[in-house]
Amino acid sequence: QVQLVESGGGFVQPGGSLRLSCSVSGIIFSIPSMAWYRQAPGKQRELVATITDSSRTSYVDSVKGRFTISRDNAKRTIYLQMSSLKAEDTAVYYCNFIYSPQNWGQGTQVTVSS
C-alpha cells in the first residue's frame, strides 16, 4: 500500500528556514497531485500548499511568498521550502494526495520560537 513519510522538521527561530520532504512509496506510476497540510495544537488540519502532476502550485494566503512547494518525480518526493518562518507556522506538517487521499503519515513537527 501507499506510504507517506514526512521528514525535515525541527526547531527554528523566527525568520529561519526549513525544508520538509515527503517520500512516497508503494505506487507504480509517478506521484500524483499532492499537497502539504499542517495541524497546530487545538486546531483543525489545514491545507498549506498544493502541486499538480504538471507542477502547478498554489498556496494558502498565510504562506504565500514564504513557502515553496516542489516535486522530484524521479525520487517520488515532494518538498516544502519554508522561509521567514513565524511562530504561527508551528504545527505538525503532513503530505497527502489531493485526490484519493491515503492514510496519513506520522507528520513532521515544526516549532518556530525564540
XYZ file of N, CA and C in Angstrom:
342
model
N 0.829 -1.189 0.000
C 0.000 0.000 0.000
C 0.873 1.251 0.000
N 0.232 2.379 -0.234
C 0.962 3.637 -0.297
C 1.442 4.023 1.098
N 2.693 4.468 1.146
C 3.251 5.005 2.393
C 3.736 6.426 2.149
N 3.427 7.298 3.078
C 3.869 8.694 3.034
C 4.740 8.934 4.253
N 5.970 9.374 4.020
C 6.896 9.595 5.128
C 7.419 11.021 5.055
N 7.050 11.813 6.049
C 7.481 13.209 6.121
C 8.735 13.319 6.986
N 9.594 14.263 6.639
C 10.812 14.487 7.415
C 11.276 15.928 7.211
N 12.240 16.334 8.031
C 12.854 17.643 7.852
C 12.417 18.695 8.843
N 11.477 18.367 9.701
C 11.031 19.332 10.684
C 12.095 19.585 11.746
N 11.790 20.529 12.628
C 12.733 20.841 13.694
C 12.342 22.107 14.419
N 13.291 22.580 15.210
C 13.106 23.798 15.984
C 13.886 24.909 15.296
N 13.239 26.035 15.075
C 13.892 27.135 14.394
C 13.407 28.455 14.977
N 14.266 29.444 14.948
C 13.885 30.763 15.443
C 13.059 31.507 14.397
N 12.254 32.459 14.813
C 11.506 33.274 13.841
C 12.440 33.873 12.803
N 12.001 33.836 11.556
C 12.821 34.313 10.462
C 13.678 33.244 9.832
N 13.732 32.086 10.457
C 14.557 31.000 9.948
C 13.903 30.228 8.818
N 14.604 29.181 8.375
C 14.141 28.373 7.239
C 14.246 26.885 7.554
N 13.395 26.129 6.906
C 13.442 24.670 6.957
C 12.983 24.141 5.605
N 13.453 22.941 5.261
C 12.938 22.265 4.078
C 12.382 20.916 4.493
N 11.114 20.731 4.251
C 10.458 19.464 4.545
C 10.462 18.561 3.313
N 10.509 17.269 3.551
C 10.445 16.283 2.474
C 9.314 15.300 2.743
N 8.720 14.824 1.679
C 7.676 13.807 1.778
C 8.002 12.727 0.753
N 8.357 11.563 1.241
C 8.698 10.449 0.370
C 7.479 9.555 0.173
N 7.211 9.210 -1.070
C 6.050 8.381 -1.408
C 6.525 7.028 -1.897
N 6.001 5.970 -1.312
C 6.340 4.628 -1.765
C 5.059 3.818 -1.921
N 5.181 2.698 -2.625
C 4.045 1.808 -2.777
C 3.173 2.090 -3.973
N 3.667 2.940 -4.909
C 2.904 3.187 -6.128
C 3.770 2.822 -7.327
N 3.114 2.434 -8.381
C 3.836 2.009 -9.574
C 4.153 3.193 -10.470
N 3.189 4.063 -10.618
C 3.334 5.182 -11.528
C 3.887 6.399 -10.799
N 4.047 7.490 -11.522
C 4.595 8.695 -10.909
C 3.626 9.239 -9.873
N 4.165 10.013 -8.950
C 3.322 10.543 -7.883
C 2.308 11.522 -8.477
N 1.123 11.510 -7.956
C 0.047 12.358 -8.488
C 0.103 13.762 -7.907
N -0.941 14.532 -8.113
C -1.065 15.845 -7.474
C -1.073 15.653 -5.966
N -0.275 16.477 -5.291
C -0.118 16.292 -3.854
C -0.184 17.632 -3.121
N -0.274 17.535 -1.810
C -0.395 18.737 -1.002
C 0.326 18.574 0.329
N 0.711 19.698 0.874
C 1.175 19.766 2.252
C 0.047 20.344 3.103
N -0.131 19.741 4.277
C -1.113 20.203 5.258
C -0.370 20.447 6.568
N -1.028 21.133 7.479
C -0.451 21.282 8.814
C -1.568 21.320 9.851
N -1.202 20.900 11.055
C -2.156 20.916 12.156
C -1.466 21.466 13.396
N -1.927 22.609 13.838
C -1.403 23.224 15.041
C -2.177 22.689 16.252
N -1.600 22.756 17.428
C -2.274 22.254 18.624
C -3.647 22.893 18.803
N -4.657 22.047 18.999
C -6.001 22.537 19.235
C -6.723 23.048 18.009
N -6.122 22.894 16.839
C -6.742 23.388 15.612
C -6.947 22.259 14.620
N -7.813 22.521 13.642
C -8.033 21.526 12.601
C -6.875 21.532 11.610
N -6.716 20.416 10.947
C -5.706 20.328 9.906
C -6.087 21.270 8.762
N -5.108 22.008 8.244
C -5.385 22.930 7.153
C -4.455 22.684 5.974
N -4.985 23.004 4.811
C -4.211 22.881 3.584
C -3.225 24.041 3.494
N -1.974 23.743 3.173
C -0.940 24.776 3.096
C -0.531 25.062 1.655
N -0.257 24.008 0.894
C 0.233 24.200 -0.473
C -0.087 22.963 -1.293
N -0.289 23.172 -2.588
C -0.568 22.055 -3.486
C 0.353 22.103 -4.689
N 0.576 20.941 -5.288
C 1.337 20.865 -6.528
C 0.706 19.787 -7.384
N 0.373 20.126 -8.621
C -0.252 19.159 -9.509
C 0.799 18.260 -10.140
N 0.335 17.278 -10.898
C 1.282 16.380 -11.576
C 2.048 17.118 -12.670
N 1.560 18.283 -13.079
C 2.284 19.109 -14.048
C 3.003 20.266 -13.369
N 3.135 20.184 -12.053
C 3.892 21.144 -11.236
C 3.277 22.524 -11.109
N 1.973 22.632 -11.331
C 1.303 23.891 -10.994
C 1.134 23.931 -9.493
N 1.356 25.095 -8.916
C 1.337 25.218 -7.468
C 0.288 26.224 -6.985
N -0.107 26.046 -5.744
C -0.997 27.023 -5.100
C -0.680 27.025 -3.612
N -1.009 28.148 -2.949
C -0.663 28.318 -1.549
C -1.801 29.001 -0.794
N -1.900 28.667 0.474
C -2.808 29.410 1.331
C -2.215 30.802 1.519
N -3.072 31.801 1.674
C -2.596 33.186 1.719
C -1.525 33.416 2.785
N -1.641 32.739 3.915
C -0.742 32.999 5.037
C 0.707 32.592 4.761
N 0.946 31.793 3.733
C 2.326 31.346 3.448
C 2.831 31.828 2.092
N 1.990 32.509 1.337
C 2.409 32.984 0.012
C 3.630 33.884 0.125
N 4.603 33.639 -0.747
C 5.835 34.430 -0.729
C 6.864 33.925 0.256
N 6.486 33.005 1.125
C 7.422 32.459 2.118
C 7.694 30.978 1.914
N 6.716 30.237 1.439
C 6.845 28.790 1.246
C 6.873 28.469 -0.245
N 7.605 27.421 -0.593
C 7.643 26.944 -1.970
C 7.519 25.436 -1.983
N 6.520 24.945 -2.694
C 6.343 23.502 -2.849
C 6.954 23.067 -4.169
N 7.586 21.902 -4.163
C 8.193 21.388 -5.386
C 8.146 19.868 -5.367
N 8.514 19.273 -6.487
C 8.465 17.816 -6.572
C 9.639 17.296 -7.377
N 10.047 16.087 -7.046
C 11.075 15.369 -7.801
C 10.468 14.018 -8.140
N 9.979 13.899 -9.375
C 9.273 12.670 -9.749
C 10.187 11.459 -9.710
N 11.434 11.642 -10.072
C 12.365 10.508 -10.082
C 12.578 9.954 -8.678
N 12.568 10.838 -7.701
C 12.751 10.415 -6.310
C 11.428 10.157 -5.610
N 10.313 10.403 -6.310
C 8.983 10.246 -5.721
C 8.897 10.995 -4.396
N 9.311 12.208 -4.448
C 9.369 13.032 -3.248
C 8.847 14.429 -3.559
N 8.109 14.993 -2.620
C 7.753 16.403 -2.725
C 8.406 17.137 -1.557
N 8.595 18.421 -1.746
C 9.297 19.230 -0.772
C 8.467 20.462 -0.411
N 8.775 21.004 0.750
C 8.208 22.300 1.132
C 9.348 23.127 1.717
N 9.814 24.083 0.930
C 10.840 25.009 1.407
C 10.127 26.133 2.144
N 10.466 26.296 3.404
C 9.820 27.304 4.239
C 10.854 28.327 4.683
N 10.573 29.584 4.455
C 11.477 30.642 4.883
C 10.678 31.723 5.604
N 11.415 32.635 6.221
C 10.763 33.709 7.008
C 9.717 33.129 7.951
N 10.093 32.069 8.628
C 9.136 31.358 9.475
C 8.671 32.222 10.634
N 7.405 32.016 10.998
C 6.769 32.755 12.080
C 6.281 31.777 13.148
N 6.041 32.285 14.327
C 5.555 31.433 15.408
C 4.262 30.722 15.010
N 3.440 31.391 14.239
C 2.154 30.792 13.838
C 2.303 29.678 12.802
N 3.523 29.452 12.320
C 3.761 28.307 11.435
C 4.007 27.032 12.227
N 4.106 27.141 13.531
C 4.323 25.974 14.379
C 3.169 24.993 14.232
N 3.490 23.765 13.873
C 2.477 22.745 13.626
C 3.168 21.439 13.264
N 2.373 20.386 13.199
C 2.832 19.147 12.581
C 2.434 19.220 11.110
N 3.395 18.974 10.249
C 3.181 19.077 8.807
C 3.052 17.671 8.207
N 2.060 17.531 7.323
C 1.751 16.270 6.676
C 1.663 16.470 5.164
N 1.884 15.397 4.431
C 1.638 15.434 2.995
C 0.594 14.374 2.660
N -0.062 14.543 1.534
C -1.021 13.540 1.079
C -1.394 13.820 -0.359
N -2.007 12.822 -0.988
C -2.544 13.003 -2.323
C -3.725 13.966 -2.228
N -3.875 14.808 -3.231
C -5.022 15.708 -3.257
C -6.300 14.911 -3.543
N -6.213 14.044 -4.531
C -7.350 13.203 -4.875
C -7.063 11.807 -4.331
N -8.069 11.115 -3.885
C -7.904 9.792 -3.271
C -6.868 9.835 -2.153
N -7.085 10.644 -1.122
C -6.127 10.719 -0.015
C -5.848 9.352 0.586
N -4.604 9.161 0.969
C -4.154 7.916 1.559
C -4.113 8.041 3.078
N -3.754 6.954 3.739
C -3.565 7.009 5.189
C -2.494 8.055 5.508
N -2.760 8.846 6.528
C -1.816 9.892 6.891
C -0.529 9.290 7.459
N 0.593 9.939 7.154
C 1.857 9.547 7.761
C 1.942 10.090 9.179
N 3.138 9.989 9.754
C 3.303 10.441 11.131
C 3.498 11.954 11.221
N 3.760 12.576 10.095
C 3.980 14.016 10.090
C 5.373 14.365 10.595
N 5.709 15.644 10.471
C 6.984 16.136 10.974
C 6.718 17.447 11.712
N 7.248 17.543 12.921
C 6.969 18.689 13.782
C 7.853 19.873 13.397
N 7.213 21.018 13.235
C 7.929 22.279 13.021
C 7.580 23.198 14.186
N 8.606 23.660 14.872
C 8.413 24.564 16.002
C 9.203 25.838 15.743
N 8.499 26.960 15.724
C 9.137 28.255 15.491
C 9.004 29.066 16.780
N 10.128 29.325 17.400
C 10.096 30.017 18.681
C 11.448 30.659 18.963
N 11.403 31.763 19.685
C 12.651 32.407 20.102
C 13.036 31.934 21.503
